[in-house]
Amino acid sequence: MSGLKVMLVAGEASGDLHGSYLAQEILKEKPNTRLFGMGGGRMKEAGARLLFNPTSISSIGFIEALRSAQVLRRVLLRFGEIVERQQPDAVVLIDFPGFNLRFAEILKRKGIPCVYYFSPSVWAWGRGRAEKVAETATKVVAVFSFEYDVYKEVGANVEFVGHPLLDIVPERTPPNEARSELGLPCDHPVIALLPGSRRQEIKGLLPIMLKAVRLLEQQIPGIEPVVAAAHGTVEEEIRQIGRGVGFGEHLKVIRGQTHTILSASDLAIVACGTATLETALLGIPQVAVYRTSSSTYYAAKLLVKIPHVALPNIVAGRQIIPELLQNEANPANIAHHLARIWQEDQRQMIQGDYEEMRRLLGDKGAITRAARIVLDVANEKAKIKKQ
């Protein structure tokens, strides 16, 4: 008996991560499922056959995305032809809204069910985008309770599963054990630098982070920075940035061990995104930062109406970690906030806030619940095909 055919579509590093765990769980639940689609190295390792890997060209924001728009338009047309020919039983759309919202319309026209996993941030973009998703998605898998509420209001077929990071992020390794594993000194404070996975992010944020560490050294002598390099980033580019701000050849750069690096750290500077949530789940005091082009930033301000940008603050519904955007994300500001949250009373308060945030993310088992939803949708389509 032939297995189900499920297409997974992710466009960035975080989507590749979540797609890989979902793929593993789908194959665990139903081993003869054929997985294919768009993603990165993690999804390929998990058992999905990649038709296109966009993670090398993924970019930030409205203006920057135009550079790869023509490529993605061609991929969109090609994928329309592929689903027509392959007739998958379900398509899972993982984040990447600029592409996936258009692809969802194609799938709707062709009568192919789609499941949105990590759907567009409707709490930021508003009811209009939620309605658009509701019109095209067979099922919306909500990872935040507040996005479930928005989708429910517009009549979407939505189910809250909780956040998969609760399954992915391990318990914190004891700091000295993590430092020994990474070859870091146990007698100095350590600060993790997470500048993101995209080239623009690294070029724009890492120099500011490193300069902030230089300023912080005046208040926390001997603090040791460690750059957590994401999968697919070029280590030599990171070292070149380090040399440009006076770190010479001694800057510690470690690839693919973000959770161990965070476990080893006393503080962190983190680019806004999923990593801020991972850092919070591991209990590390952090400052969230972000900078993009002025045109993108001001366009976003006109369209997006939310009081917070960092995910821990969004989940908590209030500011529990400092978030510094655009011109506020400068070395002096970052160093000031790091010195403040280094204080013992502040660290204790942050831990309490993190615990509250964790409770709001739901229960463990989100990936299993999401995989079963995808398989349920795919099975329904497969039954119709047989009729």
mmCIF file of C-alpha atoms in Angstrom:
data_model
loop_
_atom_site.group_PDB
_atom_site.id
_atom_site.type_symbol
_atom_site.label_atom_id
_atom_site.label_comp_id
_atom_site.label_asym_id
_atom_site.label_seq_id
_atom_site.Cartn_x
_atom_site.Cartn_y
_atom_site.Cartn_z
ATOM 1 C CA MET A 1 0.000 0.000 0.000
ATOM 2 C CA SER A 2 1.429 3.368 -1.022
ATOM 3 C CA GLY A 3 1.927 5.975 1.672
ATOM 4 C CA LEU A 4 0.580 9.480 2.016
ATOM 5 C CA LYS A 5 2.243 12.320 0.112
ATOM 6 C CA VAL A 6 2.891 15.429 2.210
ATOM 7 C CA MET A 7 4.592 18.575 0.925
ATOM 8 C CA LEU A 8 6.397 20.818 3.441
ATOM 9 C CA VAL A 9 7.197 24.425 2.519
ATOM 10 C CA ALA A 10 9.614 26.471 4.644
ATOM 11 C CA GLY A 11 11.727 29.418 3.547
ATOM 12 C CA GLU A 12 14.039 30.448 6.364
ATOM 13 C CA ALA A 13 16.294 28.917 9.001
ATOM 14 C CA SER A 14 13.644 28.885 11.738
ATOM 15 C CA GLY A 15 11.107 27.309 9.386
ATOM 16 C CA ASP A 16 13.677 24.705 8.383
ATOM 17 C CA LEU A 17 14.186 23.899 12.076
ATOM 18 C CA HIS A 18 10.481 23.505 12.841
ATOM 19 C CA GLY A 19 9.893 21.700 9.544
ATOM 20 C CA SER A 20 12.580 19.159 10.408
ATOM 21 C CA TYR A 21 11.037 18.287 13.770
ATOM 22 C CA LEU A 22 7.598 18.061 12.192
ATOM 23 C CA ALA A 23 8.975 15.797 9.444
ATOM 24 C CA GLN A 24 10.578 13.496 12.013
ATOM 25 C CA GLU A 25 7.334 13.228 13.945
ATOM 26 C CA ILE A 26 5.233 12.584 10.823
ATOM 27 C CA LEU A 27 7.580 9.744 9.842
ATOM 28 C CA LYS A 28 7.493 8.406 13.383
ATOM 29 C CA GLU A 29 3.679 8.339 13.321
ATOM 30 C CA LYS A 30 3.436 7.047 9.726
ATOM 31 C CA PRO A 31 6.813 5.802 8.408
ATOM 32 C CA ASN A 32 5.715 5.239 4.787
ATOM 33 C CA THR A 33 4.741 8.911 4.274
ATOM 34 C CA ARG A 34 6.498 10.544 1.314
ATOM 35 C CA LEU A 35 7.777 13.991 2.331
ATOM 36 C CA PHE A 36 9.012 16.558 -0.188
ATOM 37 C CA GLY A 37 9.065 20.305 -0.726
ATOM 38 C CA MET A 38 11.079 23.408 0.107
ATOM 39 C CA GLY A 39 13.401 23.882 3.055
ATOM 40 C CA GLY A 40 16.999 23.619 4.211
ATOM 41 C CA GLY A 41 19.544 21.107 5.399
ATOM 42 C CA ARG A 42 17.713 20.181 8.583
ATOM 43 C CA MET A 43 14.568 19.167 6.706
ATOM 44 C CA LYS A 44 16.638 17.143 4.260
ATOM 45 C CA GLU A 45 18.342 15.311 7.134
ATOM 46 C CA ALA A 46 14.912 14.640 8.651
ATOM 47 C CA GLY A 47 13.802 12.776 5.525
ATOM 48 C CA ALA A 48 12.179 15.370 3.249
ATOM 49 C CA ARG A 49 13.206 15.405 -0.426
ATOM 50 C CA LEU A 50 14.076 19.016 -1.235
ATOM 51 C CA LEU A 51 12.938 20.522 -4.506
ATOM 52 C CA PHE A 52 14.408 23.924 -3.629
ATOM 53 C CA ASN A 53 16.486 25.345 -0.781
ATOM 54 C CA PRO A 54 15.774 29.081 -0.318
ATOM 55 C CA THR A 55 17.543 29.511 3.028
ATOM 56 C CA SER A 56 20.632 30.961 1.324
ATOM 57 C CA ILE A 57 18.630 33.798 -0.253
ATOM 58 C CA SER A 58 16.073 34.501 2.480
ATOM 59 C CA SER A 59 16.157 38.148 3.438
ATOM 60 C CA ILE A 60 14.623 40.672 5.758
ATOM 61 C CA GLY A 61 11.674 42.925 5.283
ATOM 62 C CA PHE A 62 9.759 44.475 2.417
ATOM 63 C CA ILE A 63 12.521 46.264 0.542
ATOM 64 C CA GLU A 64 15.265 43.660 0.959
ATOM 65 C CA ALA A 65 12.946 40.848 -0.151
ATOM 66 C CA LEU A 66 12.639 42.415 -3.600
ATOM 67 C CA ARG A 67 16.157 41.210 -4.384
ATOM 68 C CA SER A 68 14.997 37.589 -4.438
ATOM 69 C CA ALA A 69 11.382 38.181 -5.502
ATOM 70 C CA GLN A 70 11.966 37.091 -9.090
ATOM 71 C CA VAL A 71 13.553 33.830 -7.987
ATOM 72 C CA LEU A 72 10.699 33.086 -5.587
ATOM 73 C CA ARG A 73 8.126 33.954 -8.260
ATOM 74 C CA ARG A 74 9.656 31.355 -10.563
ATOM 75 C CA VAL A 75 9.651 28.806 -7.727
ATOM 76 C CA LEU A 76 5.996 29.599 -7.026
ATOM 77 C CA LEU A 77 5.076 28.884 -10.650
ATOM 78 C CA ARG A 78 7.108 25.674 -10.610
ATOM 79 C CA PHE A 79 5.470 24.516 -7.378
ATOM 80 C CA GLY A 80 2.054 25.132 -8.917
ATOM 81 C CA GLU A 81 2.998 22.717 -11.685
ATOM 82 C CA ILE A 82 4.439 20.202 -9.210
ATOM 83 C CA VAL A 83 1.316 20.024 -7.033
ATOM 84 C CA GLU A 84 -0.808 19.674 -10.154
ATOM 85 C CA ARG A 85 1.282 16.670 -11.192
ATOM 86 C CA GLN A 86 1.989 15.117 -7.766
ATOM 87 C CA GLN A 87 -1.406 15.762 -6.142
ATOM 88 C CA PRO A 88 -0.092 15.710 -2.534
ATOM 89 C CA ASP A 89 -2.545 14.676 0.155
ATOM 90 C CA ALA A 90 -1.642 17.768 2.201
ATOM 91 C CA VAL A 91 0.712 20.722 2.033
ATOM 92 C CA VAL A 92 2.174 22.194 5.216
ATOM 93 C CA LEU A 93 3.039 25.897 5.008
ATOM 94 C CA ILE A 94 5.631 26.916 7.600
ATOM 95 C CA ASP A 95 5.993 30.658 8.195
ATOM 96 C CA PHE A 96 7.513 32.498 5.147
ATOM 97 C CA PRO A 97 4.263 34.444 4.545
ATOM 98 C CA GLY A 98 5.396 36.426 1.481
ATOM 99 C CA PHE A 99 5.628 33.154 -0.433
ATOM 100 C CA ASN A 100 3.262 30.857 1.408
ATOM 101 C CA LEU A 101 0.214 33.120 1.375
ATOM 102 C CA ARG A 102 0.424 33.172 -2.440
ATOM 103 C CA PHE A 103 1.045 29.444 -2.595
ATOM 104 C CA ALA A 104 -2.003 28.856 -0.382
ATOM 105 C CA GLU A 105 -4.174 30.591 -2.996
ATOM 106 C CA ILE A 106 -2.821 28.256 -5.697
ATOM 107 C CA LEU A 107 -3.521 25.229 -3.503
ATOM 108 C CA LYS A 108 -7.067 26.434 -2.836
ATOM 109 C CA ARG A 109 -7.755 26.750 -6.577
ATOM 110 C CA LYS A 110 -6.403 23.255 -7.208
ATOM 111 C CA GLY A 111 -8.382 21.686 -4.367
ATOM 112 C CA ILE A 112 -5.310 20.591 -2.389
ATOM 113 C CA PRO A 113 -5.655 20.888 1.411
ATOM 114 C CA CYS A 114 -3.080 22.970 3.250
ATOM 115 C CA VAL A 115 -2.163 23.227 6.898
ATOM 116 C CA TYR A 116 -0.601 26.468 8.131
ATOM 117 C CA TYR A 117 2.018 25.831 10.835
ATOM 118 C CA PHE A 118 3.621 28.988 12.234
ATOM 119 C CA SER A 119 1.056 31.041 10.395
ATOM 120 C CA PRO A 120 1.530 34.777 9.685
ATOM 121 C CA SER A 121 1.781 36.918 12.824
ATOM 122 C CA VAL A 122 -1.852 37.998 12.801
ATOM 123 C CA TRP A 123 -1.579 39.656 16.209
ATOM 124 C CA ALA A 124 0.804 42.097 14.509
ATOM 125 C CA TRP A 125 -0.718 42.344 11.026
ATOM 126 C CA GLY A 126 -4.333 42.409 12.100
ATOM 127 C CA ARG A 127 -7.661 40.851 11.205
ATOM 128 C CA GLY A 128 -7.258 41.259 7.422
ATOM 129 C CA ARG A 129 -4.382 38.817 7.207
ATOM 130 C CA ALA A 130 -6.154 36.374 9.528
ATOM 131 C CA GLU A 131 -9.169 36.434 7.218
ATOM 132 C CA LYS A 132 -6.937 35.752 4.215
ATOM 133 C CA VAL A 133 -5.413 32.719 5.938
ATOM 134 C CA ALA A 134 -8.858 31.507 7.033
ATOM 135 C CA GLU A 135 -10.076 31.611 3.420
ATOM 136 C CA THR A 136 -7.289 29.397 2.094
ATOM 137 C CA ALA A 137 -6.096 27.119 4.922
ATOM 138 C CA THR A 138 -7.809 23.800 5.578
ATOM 139 C CA LYS A 139 -6.400 23.925 9.101
ATOM 140 C CA VAL A 140 -4.417 26.476 11.097
ATOM 141 C CA VAL A 141 -2.109 25.021 13.743
ATOM 142 C CA ALA A 142 -1.689 27.764 16.351
ATOM 143 C CA VAL A 143 1.446 27.777 18.492
ATOM 144 C CA PHE A 144 0.383 30.778 20.605
ATOM 145 C CA SER A 145 -2.899 31.011 22.487
ATOM 146 C CA PHE A 146 -3.411 34.625 21.438
ATOM 147 C CA GLU A 147 -3.104 33.767 17.729
ATOM 148 C CA TYR A 148 -5.674 31.013 18.257
ATOM 149 C CA ASP A 149 -8.086 33.676 19.548
ATOM 150 C CA VAL A 150 -7.590 35.900 16.482
ATOM 151 C CA TYR A 151 -8.109 33.033 14.029
ATOM 152 C CA LYS A 152 -11.148 31.756 15.915
ATOM 153 C CA GLU A 153 -12.757 35.198 15.672
ATOM 154 C CA VAL A 154 -12.519 35.201 11.855
ATOM 155 C CA GLY A 155 -13.909 31.686 11.516
ATOM 156 C CA ALA A 156 -10.738 29.750 10.711
ATOM 157 C CA ASN A 157 -10.506 26.019 11.381
ATOM 158 C CA VAL A 158 -7.823 26.480 14.037
ATOM 159 C CA GLU A 159 -6.367 24.324 16.796
ATOM 160 C CA PHE A 160 -3.946 25.391 19.535
ATOM 161 C CA VAL A 161 -1.135 22.871 20.037
ATOM 162 C CA GLY A 162 1.334 24.841 22.171
ATOM 163 C CA HIS A 163 4.834 25.921 21.195
ATOM 164 C CA PRO A 164 7.242 23.271 19.831
ATOM 165 C CA LEU A 165 10.229 24.951 21.481
ATOM 166 C CA LEU A 166 8.998 23.404 24.725
ATOM 167 C CA ASP A 167 9.921 20.056 23.151
ATOM 168 C CA ILE A 168 13.028 21.252 21.300
ATOM 169 C CA VAL A 169 14.835 23.310 23.943
ATOM 170 C CA PRO A 170 16.443 20.977 26.498
ATOM 171 C CA GLU A 171 16.859 21.561 30.205
ATOM 172 C CA ARG A 172 19.774 23.881 30.842
ATOM 173 C CA THR A 173 23.112 22.084 31.109
ATOM 174 C CA PRO A 174 24.988 23.142 34.283
ATOM 175 C CA PRO A 175 27.078 26.178 33.241
ATOM 176 C CA ASN A 176 30.514 24.781 34.138
ATOM 177 C CA GLU A 177 29.710 21.524 32.360
ATOM 178 C CA ALA A 178 28.648 23.434 29.244
ATOM 179 C CA ARG A 179 31.786 25.586 29.401
ATOM 180 C CA SER A 180 34.043 22.555 29.654
ATOM 181 C CA GLU A 181 32.292 21.022 26.658
ATOM 182 C CA LEU A 182 32.876 24.184 24.604
ATOM 183 C CA GLY A 183 36.391 24.905 25.843
ATOM 184 C CA LEU A 184 35.372 28.084 27.654
ATOM 185 C CA PRO A 185 36.932 29.343 30.895
ATOM 186 C CA CYS A 186 35.019 28.547 34.065
ATOM 187 C CA ASP A 187 36.475 31.496 36.003
ATOM 188 C CA HIS A 188 35.138 34.348 33.819
ATOM 189 C CA PRO A 189 31.612 35.559 33.027
ATOM 190 C CA VAL A 190 30.425 34.522 29.552
ATOM 191 C CA ILE A 191 28.111 36.438 27.227
ATOM 192 C CA ALA A 192 26.402 34.767 24.247
ATOM 193 C CA LEU A 193 25.954 36.753 21.039
ATOM 194 C CA LEU A 194 23.173 35.547 18.740
ATOM 195 C CA PRO A 195 23.143 37.867 15.695
ATOM 196 C CA GLY A 196 20.710 35.795 13.612
ATOM 197 C CA SER A 197 21.092 33.525 10.618
ATOM 198 C CA ARG A 198 20.715 35.947 7.713
ATOM 199 C CA ARG A 199 23.727 37.704 6.252
ATOM 200 C CA GLN A 200 22.116 41.140 6.593
ATOM 201 C CA GLU A 201 21.407 40.516 10.268
ATOM 202 C CA ILE A 202 24.965 39.409 11.005
ATOM 203 C CA LYS A 203 26.516 42.353 9.149
ATOM 204 C CA GLY A 204 24.157 44.828 10.789
ATOM 205 C CA LEU A 205 23.991 43.501 14.342
ATOM 206 C CA LEU A 206 27.231 41.691 15.197
ATOM 207 C CA PRO A 207 29.514 44.781 15.117
ATOM 208 C CA ILE A 208 27.121 46.573 17.488
ATOM 209 C CA MET A 209 26.987 43.559 19.804
ATOM 210 C CA LEU A 210 30.789 43.292 19.939
ATOM 211 C CA LYS A 211 31.197 47.014 20.616
ATOM 212 C CA ALA A 212 28.656 46.688 23.427
ATOM 213 C CA VAL A 213 30.767 43.892 24.943
ATOM 214 C CA ARG A 214 33.817 46.174 24.851
ATOM 215 C CA LEU A 215 31.877 48.790 26.836
ATOM 216 C CA LEU A 216 30.514 46.149 29.214
ATOM 217 C CA GLU A 217 34.075 45.005 30.017
ATOM 218 C CA GLN A 218 34.489 48.239 31.987
ATOM 219 C CA GLN A 219 31.756 47.096 34.398
ATOM 220 C CA ILE A 220 32.170 43.310 34.202
ATOM 221 C CA PRO A 221 35.923 42.735 33.823
ATOM 222 C CA GLY A 222 36.995 39.618 31.948
ATOM 223 C CA ILE A 223 33.624 38.920 30.363
ATOM 224 C CA GLU A 224 34.089 36.504 27.470
ATOM 225 C CA PRO A 225 31.944 36.814 24.306
ATOM 226 C CA VAL A 226 30.930 33.720 22.313
ATOM 227 C CA VAL A 227 29.221 34.043 18.934
ATOM 228 C CA ALA A 228 26.589 31.386 18.272
ATOM 229 C CA ALA A 229 26.803 30.843 14.519
ATOM 230 C CA ALA A 230 23.657 29.451 12.946
ATOM 231 C CA HIS A 231 23.687 26.578 10.461
ATOM 232 C CA GLY A 232 24.662 27.865 7.023
ATOM 233 C CA THR A 233 26.480 31.000 8.187
ATOM 234 C CA VAL A 234 30.044 31.671 7.054
ATOM 235 C CA GLU A 235 32.424 31.611 10.008
ATOM 236 C CA GLU A 236 35.120 33.630 8.228
ATOM 237 C CA GLU A 237 32.689 36.518 7.689
ATOM 238 C CA ILE A 238 31.974 36.536 11.423
ATOM 239 C CA ARG A 239 35.690 36.552 12.243
ATOM 240 C CA GLN A 240 36.268 39.374 9.767
ATOM 241 C CA ILE A 241 33.626 41.447 11.565
ATOM 242 C CA GLY A 242 35.352 40.615 14.861
ATOM 243 C CA ARG A 243 38.710 41.802 13.527
ATOM 244 C CA GLY A 244 37.064 45.006 12.311
ATOM 245 C CA VAL A 245 36.050 45.946 15.861
ATOM 246 C CA GLY A 246 39.307 44.941 17.514
ATOM 247 C CA PHE A 247 38.747 41.328 18.580
ATOM 248 C CA GLY A 248 41.642 39.971 16.528
ATOM 249 C CA GLU A 249 41.801 36.218 15.990
ATOM 250 C CA HIS A 250 40.654 35.265 19.486
ATOM 251 C CA LEU A 251 36.910 35.697 19.088
ATOM 252 C CA LYS A 252 35.172 32.437 19.985
ATOM 253 C CA VAL A 253 32.783 31.388 17.202
ATOM 254 C CA ILE A 254 30.842 28.129 17.590
ATOM 255 C CA ARG A 255 28.448 26.750 15.014
ATOM 256 C CA GLY A 256 25.330 24.703 15.627
ATOM 257 C CA GLN A 257 25.501 24.495 19.438
ATOM 258 C CA THR A 258 23.299 27.405 20.418
ATOM 259 C CA HIS A 259 21.644 25.697 23.401
ATOM 260 C CA THR A 260 24.996 24.646 24.869
ATOM 261 C CA ILE A 261 26.392 28.158 24.340
ATOM 262 C CA LEU A 262 23.404 29.682 26.117
ATOM 263 C CA SER A 263 23.697 27.153 28.953
ATOM 264 C CA ALA A 264 27.319 28.240 29.388
ATOM 265 C CA SER A 265 26.431 31.946 29.476
ATOM 266 C CA ASP A 266 25.558 34.462 32.160
ATOM 267 C CA LEU A 267 24.083 37.017 29.741
ATOM 268 C CA ALA A 268 23.059 37.203 26.083
ATOM 269 C CA ILE A 269 22.509 39.719 23.303
ATOM 270 C CA VAL A 270 19.986 38.247 20.887
ATOM 271 C CA ALA A 271 18.548 39.295 17.533
ATOM 272 C CA CYS A 272 14.766 39.523 17.738
ATOM 273 C CA GLY A 273 13.216 36.272 16.567
ATOM 274 C CA THR A 274 12.792 32.694 17.735
ATOM 275 C CA ALA A 275 16.177 32.784 19.499
ATOM 276 C CA THR A 276 14.855 35.222 22.113
ATOM 277 C CA LEU A 277 12.288 32.599 23.113
ATOM 278 C CA GLU A 278 14.941 29.849 23.250
ATOM 279 C CA THR A 279 17.122 32.087 25.430
ATOM 280 C CA ALA A 280 14.205 32.745 27.775
ATOM 281 C CA LEU A 281 13.346 29.029 28.045
ATOM 282 C CA LEU A 282 16.939 28.360 29.113
ATOM 283 C CA GLY A 283 16.670 31.118 31.730
ATOM 284 C CA ILE A 284 19.421 33.420 30.420
ATOM 285 C CA PRO A 285 19.019 37.184 31.085
ATOM 286 C CA GLN A 286 19.085 38.871 27.672
ATOM 287 C CA VAL A 287 18.803 42.066 25.694
ATOM 288 C CA ALA A 288 16.893 41.705 22.413
ATOM 289 C CA VAL A 289 18.062 43.909 19.537
ATOM 290 C CA TYR A 290 17.119 44.562 15.940
ATOM 291 C CA ARG A 291 18.020 46.889 13.102
ATOM 292 C CA THR A 292 16.894 46.911 9.493
ATOM 293 C CA SER A 293 16.860 49.469 6.681
ATOM 294 C CA SER A 294 15.088 52.750 7.464
ATOM 295 C CA SER A 295 12.624 52.207 4.616
ATOM 296 C CA THR A 296 11.640 48.767 5.887
ATOM 297 C CA TYR A 297 11.411 49.952 9.492
ATOM 298 C CA TYR A 298 9.127 52.905 8.767
ATOM 299 C CA ALA A 299 6.984 50.866 6.378
ATOM 300 C CA ALA A 300 6.561 48.261 9.117
ATOM 301 C CA LYS A 301 5.650 50.912 11.695
ATOM 302 C CA LEU A 302 2.810 52.070 9.452
ATOM 303 C CA LEU A 303 1.461 48.553 8.972
ATOM 304 C CA VAL A 304 2.248 46.737 12.222
ATOM 305 C CA LYS A 305 0.634 47.884 15.434
ATOM 306 C CA ILE A 306 2.056 45.980 18.404
ATOM 307 C CA PRO A 307 3.623 47.302 21.610
ATOM 308 C CA HIS A 308 6.439 44.719 21.637
ATOM 309 C CA VAL A 309 8.661 42.976 19.097
ATOM 310 C CA ALA A 310 10.640 40.437 21.162
ATOM 311 C CA LEU A 311 8.720 37.162 21.480
ATOM 312 C CA PRO A 312 9.091 36.796 25.285
ATOM 313 C CA ASN A 313 7.464 40.213 25.666
ATOM 314 C CA ILE A 314 4.712 39.376 23.157
ATOM 315 C CA VAL A 315 3.905 36.109 24.953
ATOM 316 C CA ALA A 316 3.975 37.733 28.404
ATOM 317 C CA GLY A 317 1.906 40.693 27.202
ATOM 318 C CA ARG A 318 4.370 43.102 28.789
ATOM 319 C CA GLN A 319 8.063 43.909 28.684
ATOM 320 C CA ILE A 320 10.034 41.284 30.593
ATOM 321 C CA ILE A 321 13.289 41.704 28.633
ATOM 322 C CA PRO A 322 14.803 44.909 27.224
ATOM 323 C CA GLU A 323 14.192 45.257 23.476
ATOM 324 C CA LEU A 324 16.174 47.836 21.520
ATOM 325 C CA LEU A 325 15.257 48.650 17.922
ATOM 326 C CA GLN A 326 16.911 50.706 15.184
ATOM 327 C CA ASN A 327 18.890 53.658 16.594
ATOM 328 C CA GLU A 328 18.179 52.551 20.161
ATOM 329 C CA ALA A 329 20.124 49.365 19.402
ATOM 330 C CA ASN A 330 23.508 51.026 19.880
ATOM 331 C CA PRO A 331 26.513 49.796 21.889
ATOM 332 C CA ALA A 332 26.052 52.207 24.803
ATOM 333 C CA ASN A 333 22.355 51.349 25.265
ATOM 334 C CA ILE A 334 22.961 47.619 25.010
ATOM 335 C CA ALA A 335 25.840 47.746 27.517
ATOM 336 C CA HIS A 336 23.712 49.829 29.917
ATOM 337 C CA HIS A 337 20.864 47.302 29.917
ATOM 338 C CA LEU A 338 23.244 44.356 30.227
ATOM 339 C CA ALA A 339 24.893 45.921 33.267
ATOM 340 C CA ARG A 340 21.455 46.462 34.817
ATOM 341 C CA ILE A 341 20.205 42.891 34.294
ATOM 342 C CA TRP A 342 23.555 41.578 35.594
ATOM 343 C CA GLN A 343 22.459 42.706 39.061
ATOM 344 C CA GLU A 344 21.268 39.859 41.277
ATOM 345 C CA ASP A 345 17.836 41.323 42.046
ATOM 346 C CA GLN A 346 17.165 41.870 38.353
ATOM 347 C CA ARG A 347 18.226 38.338 37.472
ATOM 348 C CA GLN A 348 15.854 36.899 40.052
ATOM 349 C CA MET A 349 12.978 38.998 38.735
ATOM 350 C CA ILE A 350 13.720 37.891 35.153
ATOM 351 C CA GLN A 351 13.613 34.223 36.200
ATOM 352 C CA GLY A 352 10.148 34.732 37.660
ATOM 353 C CA ASP A 353 8.988 36.459 34.485
ATOM 354 C CA TYR A 354 10.394 33.621 32.369
ATOM 355 C CA GLU A 355 8.457 31.063 34.410
ATOM 356 C CA GLU A 356 5.224 32.989 33.831
ATOM 357 C CA MET A 357 5.995 33.180 30.097
ATOM 358 C CA ARG A 358 6.687 29.426 29.936
ATOM 359 C CA ARG A 359 3.232 28.644 31.405
ATOM 360 C CA LEU A 360 1.583 30.740 28.690
ATOM 361 C CA LEU A 361 3.228 28.639 25.949
ATOM 362 C CA GLY A 362 1.093 25.599 26.731
ATOM 363 C CA ASP A 363 2.163 22.014 27.385
ATOM 364 C CA LYS A 364 4.879 19.847 25.889
ATOM 365 C CA GLY A 365 3.949 17.576 22.991
ATOM 366 C CA ALA A 366 3.169 20.339 20.461
ATOM 367 C CA ILE A 367 5.106 18.653 17.635
ATOM 368 C CA THR A 368 3.258 15.361 18.057
ATOM 369 C CA ARG A 369 -0.089 17.159 18.117
ATOM 370 C CA ALA A 370 0.835 19.138 14.982
ATOM 371 C CA ALA A 371 1.988 15.998 13.122
ATOM 372 C CA ARG A 372 -1.272 14.207 13.913
ATOM 373 C CA ILE A 373 -3.286 17.156 12.600
ATOM 374 C CA VAL A 374 -1.305 17.082 9.338
ATOM 375 C CA LEU A 375 -1.833 13.324 8.990
ATOM 376 C CA ASP A 376 -5.559 13.653 9.734
ATOM 377 C CA VAL A 377 -5.918 16.241 6.953
ATOM 378 C CA ALA A 378 -3.850 14.105 4.565
ATOM 379 C CA ASN A 379 -5.864 10.961 5.360
ATOM 380 C CA GLU A 380 -9.114 12.765 4.611
ATOM 381 C CA LYS A 381 -7.804 13.799 1.195
ATOM 382 C CA ALA A 382 -6.513 10.278 0.504
ATOM 383 C CA LYS A 383 -9.979 8.815 1.271
ATOM 384 C CA ILE A 384 -11.610 11.253 -1.173
ATOM 385 C CA LYS A 385 -9.101 10.283 -3.890
ATOM 386 C CA LYS A 386 -10.055 6.616 -3.532
ATOM 387 C CA GLN A 387 -13.766 7.283 -3.936
#
